[in-house]
Tab-separated table of C-alpha atoms in Angstrom:
chain	number	residue	atom	x	y	z
A	974	MET	CA	24.397	48.600	15.016
A	975	LEU	CA	24.473	47.718	11.346
A	976	LYS	CA	24.340	43.990	12.141
A	977	THR	CA	21.260	44.522	14.320
A	978	ASN	CA	19.504	46.451	11.595
A	979	CYS	CA	20.400	43.811	9.026
A	980	LEU	CA	19.148	41.059	11.263
A	981	GLY	CA	15.877	42.876	11.838
A	982	SER	CA	15.472	43.554	8.143
A	983	TRP	CA	16.284	39.920	7.349
A	984	LEU	CA	13.614	38.736	9.779
A	985	GLY	CA	11.165	41.153	8.239
A	986	LEU	CA	12.005	39.763	4.808
A	987	VAL	CA	11.363	36.212	5.970
A	988	VAL	CA	7.984	37.277	7.393
A	989	ALA	CA	7.189	38.939	4.091
A	990	ALA	CA	8.143	35.719	2.329
A	991	SER	CA	5.661	33.745	4.426
A	992	VAL	CA	2.936	36.215	3.394
A	993	LEU	CA	3.841	36.644	-0.252
A	994	TRP	CA	4.802	33.051	-1.094
A	995	PRO	CA	1.244	31.628	-0.897
A	996	ALA	CA	0.133	34.476	-3.168
A	997	THR	CA	2.290	33.066	-5.949
A	998	LEU	CA	0.157	29.907	-5.896
A	999	ILE	CA	-3.026	31.845	-6.576
A	1000	ASN	CA	-1.965	32.813	-10.105
A	1001	GLY	CA	-1.881	29.184	-11.230
A	1002	TYR	CA	-4.628	26.593	-11.181
A	1003	ASP	CA	-4.343	23.126	-9.709
A	1004	LYS	CA	-7.314	20.779	-9.576
A	1005	GLU	CA	-7.545	17.129	-8.582
A	1006	MET	CA	-10.717	15.144	-9.001
A	1007	THR	CA	-12.075	11.621	-9.277
A	1008	VAL	CA	-14.913	11.141	-11.773
A	1009	TYR	CA	-17.169	8.224	-12.646
A	1010	VAL	CA	-17.840	7.496	-16.317
A	1011	ASP	CA	-20.784	5.158	-16.799
A	1012	ALA	CA	-20.823	2.466	-19.469
A	1013	GLY	CA	-21.644	3.867	-22.890
A	1014	LYS	CA	-21.300	7.449	-21.635
A	1015	LYS	CA	-18.983	10.387	-22.209
A	1016	GLU	CA	-18.068	12.921	-19.536
A	1017	CYS	CA	-16.513	16.325	-20.335
A	1018	LEU	CA	-15.066	19.027	-18.101
A	1019	TYR	CA	-14.346	22.635	-19.076
A	1020	HIS	CA	-11.757	25.148	-17.947
A	1021	ASN	CA	-10.994	28.643	-19.204
A	1022	VAL	CA	-7.347	29.134	-20.180
A	1023	LYS	CA	-5.544	32.243	-21.420
A	1024	VAL	CA	-2.966	32.594	-24.178
A	1025	GLY	CA	0.550	31.791	-23.028
A	1026	GLU	CA	-0.489	29.499	-20.219
A	1027	ILE	CA	0.550	25.852	-20.127
A	1028	ILE	CA	-1.866	22.990	-19.515
A	1029	ASP	CA	-0.542	19.946	-17.670
A	1030	PHE	CA	-3.105	17.142	-17.562
A	1031	GLU	CA	-2.601	13.687	-16.100
A	1032	TYR	CA	-5.187	10.949	-15.660
A	1033	GLN	CA	-5.341	7.364	-14.453
A	1034	VAL	CA	-8.097	4.750	-14.404
A	1035	ILE	CA	-8.238	3.423	-10.849
A	1036	ASP	CA	-11.292	1.174	-11.164
A	1037	GLY	CA	-12.695	-0.550	-14.230
A	1038	GLY	CA	-15.613	-2.378	-12.642
A	1039	HIS	CA	-15.413	-5.942	-13.947
A	1040	GLY	CA	-13.594	-4.876	-17.107
A	1041	ASP	CA	-10.191	-3.545	-18.095
A	1042	LEU	CA	-8.615	-0.430	-16.603
A	1043	ASP	CA	-8.873	1.753	-19.699
A	1044	ILE	CA	-10.588	4.907	-20.923
A	1045	SER	CA	-10.532	7.094	-24.034
A	1046	PHE	CA	-9.527	10.732	-23.598
A	1047	ALA	CA	-9.604	13.837	-25.775
A	1048	LEU	CA	-8.491	17.424	-25.237
A	1049	LEU	CA	-10.276	19.987	-27.433
A	1050	ASP	CA	-9.638	23.703	-27.923
A	1051	PRO	CA	-12.336	26.415	-27.694
A	1052	ILE	CA	-13.453	25.923	-31.321
A	1053	GLY	CA	-13.694	22.146	-30.990
A	1054	LEU	CA	-10.448	21.042	-32.653
A	1055	VAL	CA	-8.895	17.931	-31.111
A	1056	ILE	CA	-5.471	18.672	-29.622
A	1057	VAL	CA	-4.674	15.254	-28.162
A	1058	SER	CA	-6.567	11.985	-28.268
A	1059	ASP	CA	-6.076	8.655	-26.458
A	1060	TYR	CA	-7.980	5.452	-27.137
A	1061	LYS	CA	-8.464	2.872	-24.387
A	1062	LYS	CA	-5.458	3.723	-22.236
A	1063	PRO	CA	-5.076	3.078	-18.495
A	1064	GLU	CA	-3.165	6.312	-17.872
A	1065	ASN	CA	-1.371	9.129	-19.628
A	1066	MET	CA	-0.189	12.708	-19.229
A	1067	HIS	CA	-0.212	15.625	-21.669
A	1068	GLN	CA	1.221	19.126	-21.798
A	1069	HIS	CA	-0.025	21.836	-24.124
A	1070	GLU	CA	0.931	25.486	-24.536
A	1071	VAL	CA	-2.203	27.519	-25.122
A	1072	GLN	CA	-2.448	29.480	-28.367
A	1073	LYS	CA	-6.166	30.321	-28.221
A	1074	GLU	CA	-7.933	31.775	-25.229
A	1075	GLY	CA	-11.215	30.213	-24.200
A	1076	ASP	CA	-12.855	27.189	-22.615
A	1077	TYR	CA	-10.863	24.015	-23.178
A	1078	ARG	CA	-12.697	20.710	-23.024
A	1079	PHE	CA	-11.358	17.572	-21.296
A	1080	CYS	CA	-13.438	14.527	-22.245
A	1081	PHE	CA	-13.396	10.956	-20.942
A	1082	ASP	CA	-15.146	8.511	-23.268
A	1083	ASN	CA	-16.410	5.140	-22.041
A	1084	SER	CA	-18.778	4.516	-24.950
A	1085	PHE	CA	-16.848	1.396	-25.989
A	1086	SER	CA	-17.843	-0.326	-22.737
A	1087	MET	CA	-21.319	-1.831	-22.505
A	1088	PHE	CA	-21.476	-2.800	-18.832
A	1089	ASN	CA	-18.529	-1.469	-16.810
A	1090	ARG	CA	-18.363	1.922	-15.163
A	1091	LYS	CA	-14.870	3.459	-14.984
A	1092	THR	CA	-13.427	5.486	-12.117
A	1093	VAL	CA	-10.852	8.019	-13.299
A	1094	PHE	CA	-8.511	10.165	-11.207
A	1095	PHE	CA	-7.068	13.228	-12.911
A	1096	GLU	CA	-5.023	16.301	-12.102
A	1097	LEU	CA	-5.176	19.564	-14.059
A	1098	ILE	CA	-2.448	22.181	-13.643
A	1099	VAL	CA	-2.563	25.478	-15.505
A	1100	GLU	CA	0.337	27.878	-15.092
A	1101	ARG	CA	2.167	30.524	-17.035
A	1102	GLU	CA	5.747	30.049	-18.175
A	1103	GLY	CA	8.033	31.478	-15.500
A	1104	ASP	CA	5.438	31.483	-12.737
A	1105	GLN	CA	8.073	30.143	-10.381
A	1106	ASN	CA	9.703	33.597	-10.524
A	1107	HIS	CA	6.422	35.436	-10.097
A	1108	GLY	CA	6.342	37.785	-7.156
A	1109	ASP	CA	9.788	39.307	-7.677
A	1110	ASP	CA	8.184	42.729	-8.120
A	1111	GLN	CA	6.383	42.291	-4.826
A	1112	TRP	CA	9.687	41.441	-3.185
A	1113	LYS	CA	11.250	44.592	-4.663
A	1114	ASP	CA	8.391	46.674	-3.309
A	1115	GLU	CA	9.117	45.326	0.153
A	1116	LEU	CA	12.787	46.231	-0.202
A	1117	THR	CA	12.341	49.849	-1.300
A	1118	GLY	CA	13.062	51.161	2.200
A	1119	LEU	CA	16.400	49.367	2.595
A	1120	THR	CA	19.816	50.884	2.058
A	1121	PRO	CA	22.137	49.332	-0.564
A	1122	ASP	CA	24.376	47.959	2.200
A	1123	GLU	CA	21.461	46.191	3.839
A	1124	TYR	CA	20.171	44.965	0.479
A	1125	TYR	CA	23.411	43.316	-0.555
A	1126	GLU	CA	24.222	42.129	2.962
A	1127	MET	CA	21.039	40.041	3.061
A	1128	LYS	CA	21.567	38.598	-0.407
A	1129	VAL	CA	17.951	39.014	-1.298
A	1130	GLN	CA	18.204	37.255	-4.601
A	1131	ASP	CA	19.607	34.163	-2.909
A	1132	ILE	CA	16.707	34.157	-0.480
A	1133	MET	CA	14.157	34.490	-3.272
A	1134	ASP	CA	15.802	31.702	-5.260
A	1135	PHE	CA	15.864	29.476	-2.204
A	1136	ILE	CA	12.178	30.065	-1.445
A	1137	GLY	CA	11.341	29.463	-5.097
A	1138	ARG	CA	13.174	26.143	-5.040
A	1139	ILE	CA	11.348	25.134	-1.861
A	1140	ARG	CA	8.027	25.970	-3.491
A	1141	MET	CA	8.816	23.925	-6.587
A	1142	GLN	CA	10.040	20.967	-4.545
A	1143	LEU	CA	6.954	21.027	-2.322
A	1144	THR	CA	4.706	21.153	-5.383
A	1145	LYS	CA	6.501	18.203	-6.968
A	1146	ALA	CA	6.350	16.253	-3.701
A	1147	ARG	CA	2.606	16.843	-3.404
A	1148	GLN	CA	2.027	15.816	-7.014
A	1149	LEU	CA	4.078	12.664	-6.480
A	1150	GLN	CA	2.049	11.835	-3.379
A	1151	ASP	CA	-1.169	12.276	-5.364
A	1152	VAL	CA	0.089	9.957	-8.101
A	1153	LEU	CA	1.153	7.351	-5.544
A	1154	ARG	CA	-2.238	7.620	-3.875
A	1155	SER	CA	-4.014	7.046	-7.183
A	1156	HIS	CA	-1.761	4.047	-7.882
A	1157	GLU	CA	-2.610	2.669	-4.461
A	1158	ALA	CA	-6.337	3.092	-5.103
A	1159	ARG	CA	-6.045	1.366	-8.472
A	1160	ASP	CA	-4.061	-1.541	-7.021
A	1161	ARG	CA	-6.507	-1.910	-4.148
A	1162	ASN	CA	-9.487	-1.984	-6.514
A	1163	LEU	CA	-7.723	-4.503	-8.734
A	1164	ALA	CA	-6.865	-6.718	-5.733
A	1165	GLU	CA	-10.451	-6.584	-4.480
A	1166	ALA	CA	-11.775	-7.470	-7.944
A	1167	ASN	CA	-9.379	-10.425	-8.212
A	1168	PHE	CA	-10.335	-11.539	-4.712
A	1169	GLN	CA	-14.002	-11.519	-5.687
A	1170	LYS	CA	-13.274	-13.480	-8.871
A	1171	VAL	CA	-11.315	-16.111	-6.936
A	1172	ASN	CA	-14.150	-16.473	-4.436
A	1173	ASN	CA	-16.765	-16.827	-7.174
A	1174	TRP	CA	-14.776	-19.430	-9.124
A	1175	SER	CA	-13.993	-21.329	-5.927
A	1176	LEU	CA	-17.690	-21.449	-5.088
A	1177	VAL	CA	-18.499	-22.747	-8.575
A	1178	GLN	CA	-15.801	-25.421	-8.387
A	1179	ILE	CA	-16.878	-26.548	-4.904
A	1180	SER	CA	-20.498	-26.777	-6.074
A	1181	ALA	CA	-19.407	-28.785	-9.131
A	1182	MET	CA	-17.342	-31.162	-6.986
A	1183	ILE	CA	-20.259	-31.727	-4.584
A	1184	GLY	CA	-22.644	-32.288	-7.507
A	1185	VAL	CA	-20.315	-34.782	-9.208
A	1186	GLY	CA	-19.808	-36.630	-5.917
A	1187	LEU	CA	-23.561	-36.955	-5.347
A	1188	ILE	CA	-24.079	-38.219	-8.892
A	1189	GLN	CA	-21.335	-40.822	-8.470
A	1190	VAL	CA	-22.863	-42.052	-5.192
A	1191	PHE	CA	-26.293	-42.268	-6.823
A	1192	MET	CA	-24.902	-44.164	-9.821
A	1193	LEU	CA	-23.029	-46.674	-7.656
A	1194	ARG	CA	-26.036	-47.321	-5.465
A	1195	SER	CA	-28.258	-47.834	-8.506
A	1196	ILE	CA	-25.847	-50.473	-9.844
A	1197	PHE	CA	-25.969	-52.595	-6.687
A	1198	GLU	CA	-29.663	-52.151	-5.864
A	1199	THR	CA	-31.143	-54.965	-7.981
A	1200	HIS	CA	-34.735	-54.005	-7.263
A	1201	GLY	CA	-34.354	-50.363	-8.042
A	1202	ARG	CA	-35.672	-48.592	-11.140
A	1203	MET	CA	-32.249	-47.454	-12.212
A	1204	HIS	CA	-30.884	-50.994	-12.049
A	1205	GLN	CA	-33.674	-52.172	-14.369
A	1206	LEU	CA	-32.886	-49.310	-16.711
A	1207	TRP	CA	-29.211	-50.323	-16.803
A	1208	ARG	CA	-30.236	-53.905	-17.650
A	1209	LYS	CA	-32.448	-52.744	-20.483
A	1210	LEU	CA	-29.578	-50.641	-21.840
A	1211	GLY	CA	-27.234	-53.621	-21.542
A	1212	ILE	CA	-24.893	-51.913	-19.105
């Protein structure tokens, strides 16, 4: 009878995990976005962060138009002090522990470029230290009706640790997939730009070859046509 009760309680705990686990994701903030920064322009984004939270910010230039894959970046606190600053970098990642509550500014600067618009992919993660263990109190509330024997028999702490590890691994896997996707977009844009350059240069070279060939034919014909105007010109020049 005890085994049946434990099994039922264990199943109830797993169901509670499926309900409570997504709630742990609500306390953090995770945002992915692709922005366009026009030539000579500066684009800034704002996000409110509280004291004690940690900012994880990663960006990557996936399209540079006809120019280099680079962008300048700056992270500023609520009073306008620069926390981190990058100048003309293709990608980078920063982590900052918040000491002042307020709206933090994330700025991409393309003012150094005169003609090329930049496409930038970035991911912003804001979480509090120890968020992976958040929700333990909710778990304890769910377990208030269990006897000590049932509590220890189910090894609740092991289950919570296991679910926490799954959550962290899934989050890391999703972030890795996002990074790989941004790399793929950057490589595809770079390949398409190189393809266009090769086509343009090939067209120029073919046109030059055709033009040179026509000039050579015209010059040879003018040499052997003794009654032509060009032949008389060659004679006057002594050629």
